[in-house]
Short mmCIF file of C-alpha atoms in Angstrom, two decimals:
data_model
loop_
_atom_site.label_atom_id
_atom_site.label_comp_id
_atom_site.label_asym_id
_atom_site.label_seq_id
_atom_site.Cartn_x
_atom_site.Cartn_y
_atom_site.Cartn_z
CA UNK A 22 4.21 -26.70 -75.94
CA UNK A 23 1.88 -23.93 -76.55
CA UNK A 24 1.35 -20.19 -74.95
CA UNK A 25 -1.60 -18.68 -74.11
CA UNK A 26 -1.68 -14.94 -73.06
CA UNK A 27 -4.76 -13.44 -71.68
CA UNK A 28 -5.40 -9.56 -72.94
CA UNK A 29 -3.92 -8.13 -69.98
CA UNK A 30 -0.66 -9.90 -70.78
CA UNK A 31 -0.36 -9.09 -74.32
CA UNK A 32 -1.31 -5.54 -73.55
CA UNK A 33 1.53 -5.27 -71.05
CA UNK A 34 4.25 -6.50 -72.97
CA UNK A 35 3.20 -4.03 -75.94
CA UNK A 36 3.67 -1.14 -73.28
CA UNK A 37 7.28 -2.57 -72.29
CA UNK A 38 8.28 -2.84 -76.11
CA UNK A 39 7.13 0.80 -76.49
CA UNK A 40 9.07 1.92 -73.55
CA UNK A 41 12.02 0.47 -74.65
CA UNK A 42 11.93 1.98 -78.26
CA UNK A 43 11.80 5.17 -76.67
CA UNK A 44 14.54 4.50 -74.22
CA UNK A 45 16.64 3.96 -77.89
CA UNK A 46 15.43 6.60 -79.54
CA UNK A 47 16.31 8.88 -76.86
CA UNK A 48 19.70 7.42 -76.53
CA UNK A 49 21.23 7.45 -80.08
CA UNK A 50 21.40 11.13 -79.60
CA UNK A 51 24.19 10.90 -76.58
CA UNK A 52 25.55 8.13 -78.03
CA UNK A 53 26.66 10.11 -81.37
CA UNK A 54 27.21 12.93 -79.42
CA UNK A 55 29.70 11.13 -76.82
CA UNK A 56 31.27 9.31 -80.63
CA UNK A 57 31.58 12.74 -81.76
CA UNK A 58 33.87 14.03 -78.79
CA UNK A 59 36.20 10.99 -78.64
CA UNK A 60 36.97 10.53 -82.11
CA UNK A 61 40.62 11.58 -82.99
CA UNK A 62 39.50 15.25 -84.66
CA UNK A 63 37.83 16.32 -81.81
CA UNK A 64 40.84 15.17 -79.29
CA UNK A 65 43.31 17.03 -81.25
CA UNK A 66 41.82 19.98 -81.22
CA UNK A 67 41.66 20.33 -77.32
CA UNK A 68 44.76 20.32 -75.64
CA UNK A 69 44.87 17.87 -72.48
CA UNK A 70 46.70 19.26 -69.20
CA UNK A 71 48.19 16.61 -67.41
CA UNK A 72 49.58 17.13 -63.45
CA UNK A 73 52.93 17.66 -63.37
CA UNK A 74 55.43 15.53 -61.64
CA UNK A 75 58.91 16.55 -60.21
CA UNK A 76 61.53 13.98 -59.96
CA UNK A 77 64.40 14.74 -57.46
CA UNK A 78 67.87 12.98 -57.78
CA UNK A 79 71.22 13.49 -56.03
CA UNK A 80 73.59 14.67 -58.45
CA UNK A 81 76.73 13.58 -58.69
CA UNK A 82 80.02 15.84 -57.68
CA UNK A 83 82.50 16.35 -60.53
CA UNK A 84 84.61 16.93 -57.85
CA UNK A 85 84.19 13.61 -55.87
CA UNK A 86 82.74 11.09 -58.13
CA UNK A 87 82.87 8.36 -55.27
CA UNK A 88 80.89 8.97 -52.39
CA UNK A 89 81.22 7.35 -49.10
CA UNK A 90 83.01 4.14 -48.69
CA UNK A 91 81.80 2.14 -51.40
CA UNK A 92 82.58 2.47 -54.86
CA UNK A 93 81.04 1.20 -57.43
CA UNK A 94 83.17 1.49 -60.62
CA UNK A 95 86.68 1.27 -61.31
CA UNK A 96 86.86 2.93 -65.13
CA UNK A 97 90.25 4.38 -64.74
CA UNK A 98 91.64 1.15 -64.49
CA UNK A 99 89.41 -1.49 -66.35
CA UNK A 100 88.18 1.31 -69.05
CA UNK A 101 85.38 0.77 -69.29
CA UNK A 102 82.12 2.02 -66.74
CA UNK A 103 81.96 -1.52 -66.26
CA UNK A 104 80.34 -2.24 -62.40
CA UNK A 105 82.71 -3.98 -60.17
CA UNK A 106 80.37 -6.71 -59.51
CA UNK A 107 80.42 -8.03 -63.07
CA UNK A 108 84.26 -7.33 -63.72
CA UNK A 109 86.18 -10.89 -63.57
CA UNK A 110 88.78 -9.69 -61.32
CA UNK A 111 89.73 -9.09 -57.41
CA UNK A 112 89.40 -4.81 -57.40
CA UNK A 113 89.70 -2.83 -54.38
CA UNK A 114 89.01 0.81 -54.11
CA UNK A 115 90.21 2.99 -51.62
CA UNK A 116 87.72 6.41 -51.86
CA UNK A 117 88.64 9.88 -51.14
CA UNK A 118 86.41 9.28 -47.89
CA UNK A 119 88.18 6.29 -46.12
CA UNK A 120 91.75 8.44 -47.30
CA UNK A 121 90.62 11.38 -44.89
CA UNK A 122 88.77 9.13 -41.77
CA UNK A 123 91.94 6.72 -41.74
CA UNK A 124 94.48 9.90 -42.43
CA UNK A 125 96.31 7.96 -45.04
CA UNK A 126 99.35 9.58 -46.38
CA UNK A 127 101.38 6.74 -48.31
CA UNK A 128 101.03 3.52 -50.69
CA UNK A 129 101.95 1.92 -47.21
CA UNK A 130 99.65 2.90 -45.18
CA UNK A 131 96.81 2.74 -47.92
CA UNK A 132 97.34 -1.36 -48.27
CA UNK A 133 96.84 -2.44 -44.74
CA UNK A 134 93.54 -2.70 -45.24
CA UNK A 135 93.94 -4.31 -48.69
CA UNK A 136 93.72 -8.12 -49.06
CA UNK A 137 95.89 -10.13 -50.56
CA UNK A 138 98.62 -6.91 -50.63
CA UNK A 139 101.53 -6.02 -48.20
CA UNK A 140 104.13 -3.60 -48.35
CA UNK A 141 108.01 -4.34 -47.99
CA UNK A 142 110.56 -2.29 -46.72
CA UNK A 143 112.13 -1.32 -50.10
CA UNK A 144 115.49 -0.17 -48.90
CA UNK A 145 114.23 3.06 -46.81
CA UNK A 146 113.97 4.66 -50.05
CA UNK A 147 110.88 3.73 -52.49
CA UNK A 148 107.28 2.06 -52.06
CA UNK A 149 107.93 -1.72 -52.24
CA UNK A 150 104.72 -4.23 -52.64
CA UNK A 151 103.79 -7.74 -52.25
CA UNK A 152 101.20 -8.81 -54.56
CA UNK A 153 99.96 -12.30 -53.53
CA UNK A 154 103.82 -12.85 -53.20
CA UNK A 155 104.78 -11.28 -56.37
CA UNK A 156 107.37 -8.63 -55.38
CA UNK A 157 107.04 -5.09 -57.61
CA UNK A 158 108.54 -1.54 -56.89
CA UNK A 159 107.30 -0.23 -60.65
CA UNK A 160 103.85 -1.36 -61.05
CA UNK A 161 102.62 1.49 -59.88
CA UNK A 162 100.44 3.60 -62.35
CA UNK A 163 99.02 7.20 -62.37
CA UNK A 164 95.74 7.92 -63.97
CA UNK A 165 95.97 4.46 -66.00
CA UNK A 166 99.74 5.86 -67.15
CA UNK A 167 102.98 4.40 -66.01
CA UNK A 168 104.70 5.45 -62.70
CA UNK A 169 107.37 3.62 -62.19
CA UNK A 170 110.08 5.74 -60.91
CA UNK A 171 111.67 4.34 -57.09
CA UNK A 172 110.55 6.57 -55.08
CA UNK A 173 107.74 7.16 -52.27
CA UNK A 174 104.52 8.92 -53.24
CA UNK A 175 102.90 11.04 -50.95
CA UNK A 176 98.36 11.20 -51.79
CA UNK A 177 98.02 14.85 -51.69
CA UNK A 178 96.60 15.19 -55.03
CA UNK A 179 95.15 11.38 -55.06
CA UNK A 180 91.47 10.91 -55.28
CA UNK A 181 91.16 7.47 -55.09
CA UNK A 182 93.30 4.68 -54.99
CA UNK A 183 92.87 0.80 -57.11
CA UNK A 184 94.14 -2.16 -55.95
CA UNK A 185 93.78 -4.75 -59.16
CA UNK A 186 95.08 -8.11 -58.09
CA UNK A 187 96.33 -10.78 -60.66
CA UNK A 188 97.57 -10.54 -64.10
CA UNK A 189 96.97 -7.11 -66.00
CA UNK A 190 98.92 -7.63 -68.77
CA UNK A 191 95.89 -6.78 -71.31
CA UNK A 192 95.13 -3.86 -70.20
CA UNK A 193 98.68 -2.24 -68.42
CA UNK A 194 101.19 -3.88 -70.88
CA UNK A 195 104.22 -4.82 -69.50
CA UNK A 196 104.58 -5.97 -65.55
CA UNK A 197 101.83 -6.89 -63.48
CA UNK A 198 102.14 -10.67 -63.08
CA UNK A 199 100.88 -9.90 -59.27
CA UNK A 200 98.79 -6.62 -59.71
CA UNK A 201 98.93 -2.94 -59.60
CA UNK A 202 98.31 -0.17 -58.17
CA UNK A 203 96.40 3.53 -60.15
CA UNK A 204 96.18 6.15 -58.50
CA UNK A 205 93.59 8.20 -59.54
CA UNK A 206 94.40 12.09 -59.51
CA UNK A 207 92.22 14.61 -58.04
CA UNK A 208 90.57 16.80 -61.07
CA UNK A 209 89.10 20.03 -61.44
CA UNK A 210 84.96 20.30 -61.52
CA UNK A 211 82.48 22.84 -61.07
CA UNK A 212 81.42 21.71 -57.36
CA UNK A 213 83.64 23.96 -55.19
CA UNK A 214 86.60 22.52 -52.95
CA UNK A 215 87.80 24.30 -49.99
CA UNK A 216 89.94 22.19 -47.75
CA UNK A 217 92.66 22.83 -45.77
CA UNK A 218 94.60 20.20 -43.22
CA UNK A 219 97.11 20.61 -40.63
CA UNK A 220 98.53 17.92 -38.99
CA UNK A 221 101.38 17.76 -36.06
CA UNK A 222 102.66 14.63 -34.48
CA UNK A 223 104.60 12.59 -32.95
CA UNK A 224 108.40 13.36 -33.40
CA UNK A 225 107.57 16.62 -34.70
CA UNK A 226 105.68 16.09 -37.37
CA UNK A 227 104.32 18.87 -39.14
CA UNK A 228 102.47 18.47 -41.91
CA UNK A 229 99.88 21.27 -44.18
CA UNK A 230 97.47 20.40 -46.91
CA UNK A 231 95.66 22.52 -49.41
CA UNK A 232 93.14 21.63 -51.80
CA UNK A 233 91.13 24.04 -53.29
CA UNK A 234 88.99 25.02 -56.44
CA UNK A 235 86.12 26.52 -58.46
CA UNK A 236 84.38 26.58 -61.80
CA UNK A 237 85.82 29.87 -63.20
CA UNK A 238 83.10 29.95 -66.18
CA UNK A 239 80.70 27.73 -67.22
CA UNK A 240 83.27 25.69 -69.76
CA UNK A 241 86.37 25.97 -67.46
CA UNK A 242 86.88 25.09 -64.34
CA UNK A 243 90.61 25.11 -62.07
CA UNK A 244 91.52 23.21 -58.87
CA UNK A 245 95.24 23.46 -57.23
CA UNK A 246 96.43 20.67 -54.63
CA UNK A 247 99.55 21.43 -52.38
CA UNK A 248 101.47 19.73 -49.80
CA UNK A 249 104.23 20.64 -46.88
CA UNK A 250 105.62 18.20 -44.42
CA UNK A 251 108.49 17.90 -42.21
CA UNK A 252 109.46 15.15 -39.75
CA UNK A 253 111.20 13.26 -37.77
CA UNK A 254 112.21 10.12 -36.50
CA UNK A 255 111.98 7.30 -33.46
CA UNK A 256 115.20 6.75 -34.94
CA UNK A 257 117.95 8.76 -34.16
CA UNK A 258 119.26 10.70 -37.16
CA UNK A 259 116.12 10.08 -39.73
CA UNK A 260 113.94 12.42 -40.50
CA UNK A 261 111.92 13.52 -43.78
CA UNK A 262 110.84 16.87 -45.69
CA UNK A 263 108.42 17.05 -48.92
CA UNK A 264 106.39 19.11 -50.65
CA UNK A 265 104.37 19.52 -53.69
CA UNK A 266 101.82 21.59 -55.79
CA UNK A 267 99.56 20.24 -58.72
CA UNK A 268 97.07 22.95 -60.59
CA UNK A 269 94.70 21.30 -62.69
CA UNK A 270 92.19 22.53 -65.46
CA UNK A 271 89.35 21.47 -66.89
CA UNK A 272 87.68 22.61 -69.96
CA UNK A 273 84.47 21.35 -71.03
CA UNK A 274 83.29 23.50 -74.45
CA UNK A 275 80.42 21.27 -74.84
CA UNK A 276 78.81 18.67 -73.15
CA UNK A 277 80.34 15.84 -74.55
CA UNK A 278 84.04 16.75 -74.62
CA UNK A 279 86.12 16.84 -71.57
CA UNK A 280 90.06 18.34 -71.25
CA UNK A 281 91.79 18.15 -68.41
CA UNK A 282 94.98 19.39 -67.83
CA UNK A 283 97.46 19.59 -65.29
CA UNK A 284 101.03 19.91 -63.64
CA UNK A 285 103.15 18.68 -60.92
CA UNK A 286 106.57 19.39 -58.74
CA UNK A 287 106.80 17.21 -56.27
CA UNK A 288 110.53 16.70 -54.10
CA UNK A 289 110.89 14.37 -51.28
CA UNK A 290 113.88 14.52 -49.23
CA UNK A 291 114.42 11.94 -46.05
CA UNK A 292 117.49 9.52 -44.19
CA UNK A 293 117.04 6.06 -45.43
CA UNK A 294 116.10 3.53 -42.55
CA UNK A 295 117.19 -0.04 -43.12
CA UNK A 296 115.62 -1.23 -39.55
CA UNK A 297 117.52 -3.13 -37.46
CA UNK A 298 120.21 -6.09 -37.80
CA UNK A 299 119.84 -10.03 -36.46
CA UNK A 300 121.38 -10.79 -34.00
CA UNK A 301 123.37 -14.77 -34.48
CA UNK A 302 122.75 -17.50 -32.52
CA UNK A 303 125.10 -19.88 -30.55
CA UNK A 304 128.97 -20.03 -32.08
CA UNK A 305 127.96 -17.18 -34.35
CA UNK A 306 125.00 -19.31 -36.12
CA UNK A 307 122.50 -17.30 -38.77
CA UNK A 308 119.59 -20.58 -37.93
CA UNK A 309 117.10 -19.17 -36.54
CA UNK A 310 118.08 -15.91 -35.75
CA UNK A 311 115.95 -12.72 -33.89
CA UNK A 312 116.05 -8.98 -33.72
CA UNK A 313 118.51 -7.55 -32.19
CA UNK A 314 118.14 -5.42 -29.12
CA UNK A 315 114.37 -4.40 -29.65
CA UNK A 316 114.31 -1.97 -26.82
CA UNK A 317 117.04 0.02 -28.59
CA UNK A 318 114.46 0.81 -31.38
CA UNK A 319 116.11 4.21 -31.41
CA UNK A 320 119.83 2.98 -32.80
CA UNK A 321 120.75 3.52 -36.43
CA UNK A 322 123.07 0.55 -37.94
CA UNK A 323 124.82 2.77 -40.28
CA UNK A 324 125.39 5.88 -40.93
CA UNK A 325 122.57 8.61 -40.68
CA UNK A 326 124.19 11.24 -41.81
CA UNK A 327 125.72 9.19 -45.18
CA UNK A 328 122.06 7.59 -46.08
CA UNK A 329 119.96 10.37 -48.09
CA UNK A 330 117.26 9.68 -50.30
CA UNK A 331 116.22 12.81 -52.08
CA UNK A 332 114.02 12.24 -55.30
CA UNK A 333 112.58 15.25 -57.61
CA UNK A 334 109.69 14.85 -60.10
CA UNK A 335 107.92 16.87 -62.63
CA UNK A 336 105.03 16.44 -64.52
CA UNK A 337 102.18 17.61 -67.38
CA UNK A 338 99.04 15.37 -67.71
CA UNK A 339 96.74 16.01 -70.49
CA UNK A 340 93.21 13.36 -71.10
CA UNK A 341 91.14 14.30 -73.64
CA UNK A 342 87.66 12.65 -73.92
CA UNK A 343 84.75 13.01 -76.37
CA UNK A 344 81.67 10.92 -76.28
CA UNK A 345 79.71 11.07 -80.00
CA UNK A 346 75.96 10.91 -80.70
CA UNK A 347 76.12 7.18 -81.04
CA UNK A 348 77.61 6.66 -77.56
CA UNK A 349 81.39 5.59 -78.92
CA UNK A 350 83.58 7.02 -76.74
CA UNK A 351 87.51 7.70 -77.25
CA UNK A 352 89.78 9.25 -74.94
CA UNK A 353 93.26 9.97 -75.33
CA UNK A 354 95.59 10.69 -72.23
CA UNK A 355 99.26 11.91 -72.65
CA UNK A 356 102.25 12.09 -69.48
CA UNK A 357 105.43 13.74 -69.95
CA UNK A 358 107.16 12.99 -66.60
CA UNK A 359 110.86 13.50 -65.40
CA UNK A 360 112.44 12.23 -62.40
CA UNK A 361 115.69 12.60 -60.68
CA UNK A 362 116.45 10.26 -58.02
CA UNK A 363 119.20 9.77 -55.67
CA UNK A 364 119.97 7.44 -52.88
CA UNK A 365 122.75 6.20 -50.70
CA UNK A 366 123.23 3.23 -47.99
CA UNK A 367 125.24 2.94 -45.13
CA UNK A 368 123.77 0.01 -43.25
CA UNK A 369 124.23 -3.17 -41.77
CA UNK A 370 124.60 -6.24 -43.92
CA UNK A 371 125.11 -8.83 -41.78
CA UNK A 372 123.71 -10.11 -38.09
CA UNK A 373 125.22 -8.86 -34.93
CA UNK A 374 128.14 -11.67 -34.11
CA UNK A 375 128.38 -13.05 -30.23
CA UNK A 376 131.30 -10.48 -30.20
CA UNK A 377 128.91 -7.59 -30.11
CA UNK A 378 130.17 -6.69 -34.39
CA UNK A 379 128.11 -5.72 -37.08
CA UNK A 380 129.43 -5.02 -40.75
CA UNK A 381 128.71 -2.10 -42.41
CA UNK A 382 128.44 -2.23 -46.05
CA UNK A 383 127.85 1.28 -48.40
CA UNK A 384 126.25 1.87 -52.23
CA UNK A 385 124.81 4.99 -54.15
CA UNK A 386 122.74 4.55 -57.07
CA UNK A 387 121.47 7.39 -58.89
CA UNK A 388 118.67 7.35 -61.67
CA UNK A 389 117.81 10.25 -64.06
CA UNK A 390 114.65 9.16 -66.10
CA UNK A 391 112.31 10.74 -68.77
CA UNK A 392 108.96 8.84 -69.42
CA UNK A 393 106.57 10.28 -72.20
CA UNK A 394 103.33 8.20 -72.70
CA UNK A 395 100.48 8.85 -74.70
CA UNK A 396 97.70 6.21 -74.71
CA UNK A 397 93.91 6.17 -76.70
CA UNK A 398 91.37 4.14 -75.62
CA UNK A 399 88.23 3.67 -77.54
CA UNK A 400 84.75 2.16 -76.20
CA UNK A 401 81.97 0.92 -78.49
CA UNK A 402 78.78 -0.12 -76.91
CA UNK A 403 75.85 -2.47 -78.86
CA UNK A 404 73.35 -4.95 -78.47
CA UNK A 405 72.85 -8.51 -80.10
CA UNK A 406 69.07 -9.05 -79.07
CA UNK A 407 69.03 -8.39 -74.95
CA UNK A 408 72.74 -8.80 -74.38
CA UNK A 409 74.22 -5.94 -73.94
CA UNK A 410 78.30 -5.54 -75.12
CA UNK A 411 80.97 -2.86 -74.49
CA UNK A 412 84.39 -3.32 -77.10
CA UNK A 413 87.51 -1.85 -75.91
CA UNK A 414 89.80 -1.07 -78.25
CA UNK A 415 93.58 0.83 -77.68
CA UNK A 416 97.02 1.46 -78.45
CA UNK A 417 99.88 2.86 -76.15
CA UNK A 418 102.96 4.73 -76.76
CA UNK A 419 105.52 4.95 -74.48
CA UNK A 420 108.94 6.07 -74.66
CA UNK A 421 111.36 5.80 -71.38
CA UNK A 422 115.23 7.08 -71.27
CA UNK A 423 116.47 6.12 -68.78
CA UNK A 424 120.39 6.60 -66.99
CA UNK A 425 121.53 4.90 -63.84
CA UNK A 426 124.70 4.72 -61.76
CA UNK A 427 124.87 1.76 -59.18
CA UNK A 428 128.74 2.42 -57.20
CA UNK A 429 129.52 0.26 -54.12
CA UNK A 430 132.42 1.36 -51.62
CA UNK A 431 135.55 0.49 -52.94
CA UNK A 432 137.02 -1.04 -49.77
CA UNK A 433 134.35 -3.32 -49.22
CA UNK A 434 132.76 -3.58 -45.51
CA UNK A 435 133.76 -2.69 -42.20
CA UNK A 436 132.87 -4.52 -39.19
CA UNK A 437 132.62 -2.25 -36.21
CA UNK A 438 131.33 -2.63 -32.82
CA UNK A 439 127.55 -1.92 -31.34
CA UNK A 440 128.94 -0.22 -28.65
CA UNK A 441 130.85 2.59 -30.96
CA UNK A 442 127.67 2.59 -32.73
CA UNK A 443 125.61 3.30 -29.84
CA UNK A 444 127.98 6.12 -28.42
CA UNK A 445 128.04 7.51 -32.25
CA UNK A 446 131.22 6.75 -32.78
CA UNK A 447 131.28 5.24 -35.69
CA UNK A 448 133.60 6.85 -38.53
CA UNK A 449 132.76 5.62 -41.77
CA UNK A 450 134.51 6.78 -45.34
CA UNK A 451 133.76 5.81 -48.41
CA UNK A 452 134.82 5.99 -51.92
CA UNK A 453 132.79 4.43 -54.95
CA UNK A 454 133.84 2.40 -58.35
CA UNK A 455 130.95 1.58 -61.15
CA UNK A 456 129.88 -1.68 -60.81
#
């Protein structure tokens, strides 16, 4: 195929090609020019101001690390800052918040809520638990330390409280073929506290809380928990006193290392109350038998005045924690505790027979018991590709003397009537032999 262009054409396209040689001529100027201000020199020498943005965060209290009702981590007993959700293991955490709403003041009243756990009477004279039906009166642990004196602990000082259900073994040592219970003490922190609580009840109960503290400078900081209460009973004859104090100090000289330090006296003083007898069935038979006399809840089968519980305890805490540049953390914790406990029984150990008797049965046991402990954990975190780990290394030290007396009355039992016991009448001496 062949063009033909007239003169007009060709004279048109000429201007066009003209035009557009000057459009590129004109151009290369800006075009070096606009080179010339992006290239790396020129960008370095002008500094860029960018907008800036302000990023606002709740921080979290030192002096309540859980807040609300749900907590998320459970490092005082696992170790690690491991979330619940991906620990292999039934946890439950009781905060500091659900402790105040529900006014919980025991390891009794703290496992109602608690699946899987009940509490058991324990003799009127110590916190006694049922771990999926594993019975255990010393699995009880304080700050990840043993606390296994008999004895009832009142939460004053008690920030939190962890339920771990099923074997512990690994990380607890000995015990814990049903679970335990760590308590986790309040500490001192820079946020301030200032809380006071009064309480008075039914049967007289009066009952004063303190808990109060302050950063004193920026590396230490002091917090001091204290408790009065006095009681009585439904039952006639039982009643309770108790107190405590607990100072605690933290020192942080750099941000990395962590001391805390503290002390406790705590006494608790109170009747033993063994509830009430069965009551037998036709010609004296134990099948099957019932409560006896539930609308006499006030009655005590025993002896009131014979049945004191009185148990002493004082303590030093000391953790230690330092976190390096490479994110290994170790943290050693040390408990020098010594407890003096004392309890006696005069109570009904048998049902009530058709003749209206009960028999009355006696024993004292006394326990005087020094536990030093001093435990180092160390954590080690790394990475194989995108899996993240956390090792947990640690060694425990624990060294427990321990003396106990367990004396039952010498002349064995007495069977007396209800009816003495209801008019008070009941005279009831006892002498002891070691058994």
């Amino acid at each position: 195929m062949v063009n033909h262009f007239t003169d007009t054409e060709t004279q048109n396209q000429t201007i066009q090609i003209s035009t557009l040689k000057k459009a590129i001529v004109h151009a290369l100027p800006l075009l070096a020019a606009t080179s010339i201000a992006l290239s790396p020199q020129a960008m370095a020498a002008e500094d860029i101001a960018l907008e800036a943005i302000e990023i606002i965060s709740e921080r979290m209290s030192d002096t309540k690390p859980v807040k609300g009702y749900n907590a998320k981590k459970s490092n005082a007993s696992t170790k690690t800052d491991t979330p619940l959700i991906n620990t292999p293991q039934a946890i439950t955490v009781i905060p500091q918040q659900v402790l105040k709403d529900q006014n919980v003041q025991s390891i009794t009243e703290a496992v109602r809520y608690v699946p899987g756990v009940t509490a058991s009477q324990g003799e009127g004279n110590r916190d006694a638990l049922v771990f999926r039906g594993n019975n255990t009166t010393s699995d009880l642990f304080i700050d990840g330390l043993r606390d296994d004196i008999q004895t009832y602990r009142d939460l004053y000082n008690t920030d939190r409280i962890e339920f771990l259900k099923g074997p512990n073994g690994m990380i607890f040592g000995r015990g814990g073929a049903g679970g335990v219970i760590n308590r986790v003490s309040k500490k001192a922190g820079w946020d301030a506290v200032k809380d006071l609580g009064i309480t008075y009840g039914s049967y007289n109960q009066k009952r004063i809380t303190g808990d109060f503290g302050q950063g004193l400078t920026d590396e230490v900081a002091f917090r001091i928990n204290a408790v009065y209460e006095d009681s009585d009973s439904f039952r006639d004859g039982v009643g309770l006193e108790r107190y405590g104090v607990t100072p605690t100090l933290t020192i942080a000289p750099n941000e990395n290392t962590n001391i805390v330090l503290s002390t406790e006296y705590f006494k608790d003083q109170r009747i033993g109350d063994r509830g009430i007898p069965s009551v037998n069935g036709a010609s004296d038979s134990t099948i099957q038998n019932r409560p006896y006399r539930l609308s006499d809840n006030d009655q005590f089968y025993g002896n009131a005045r014979l049945s004191p519980n009185e148990t002493e305890t004082v303590a030093f805490n000391a953790i230690v924690e330092h976190t390096f540049a490479n994110k290994v953390k170790i943290k050693n914790s040390t408990r020098y505790a010594d407890y003096d406990k004392f309890y006696q029984n005069i109570y009904a150990s048998s049902g009530v027979t058709n003749a209206g008797t009960v028999r009355l049965s006696g024993y004292r046991d006394e326990t005087d018991r020094t536990n030093i402990q001093n435990q180092t954990d160390i954590t080690i975190p790394f990475n194989t590709g995108n899996l993240k780990h956390t090792f947990l290394a640690g060694v425990e030290f624990l060294s427990q003397d321990d003396e106990n007396k367990r004396l039952t009355a010498t002349g064995g039992s007495s069977t007396v009537s209800y009816t003495h016991l209801r008019a008070h009448e009941t005279r009831y001496t006892i002498s002891y032999a070691l058994l």
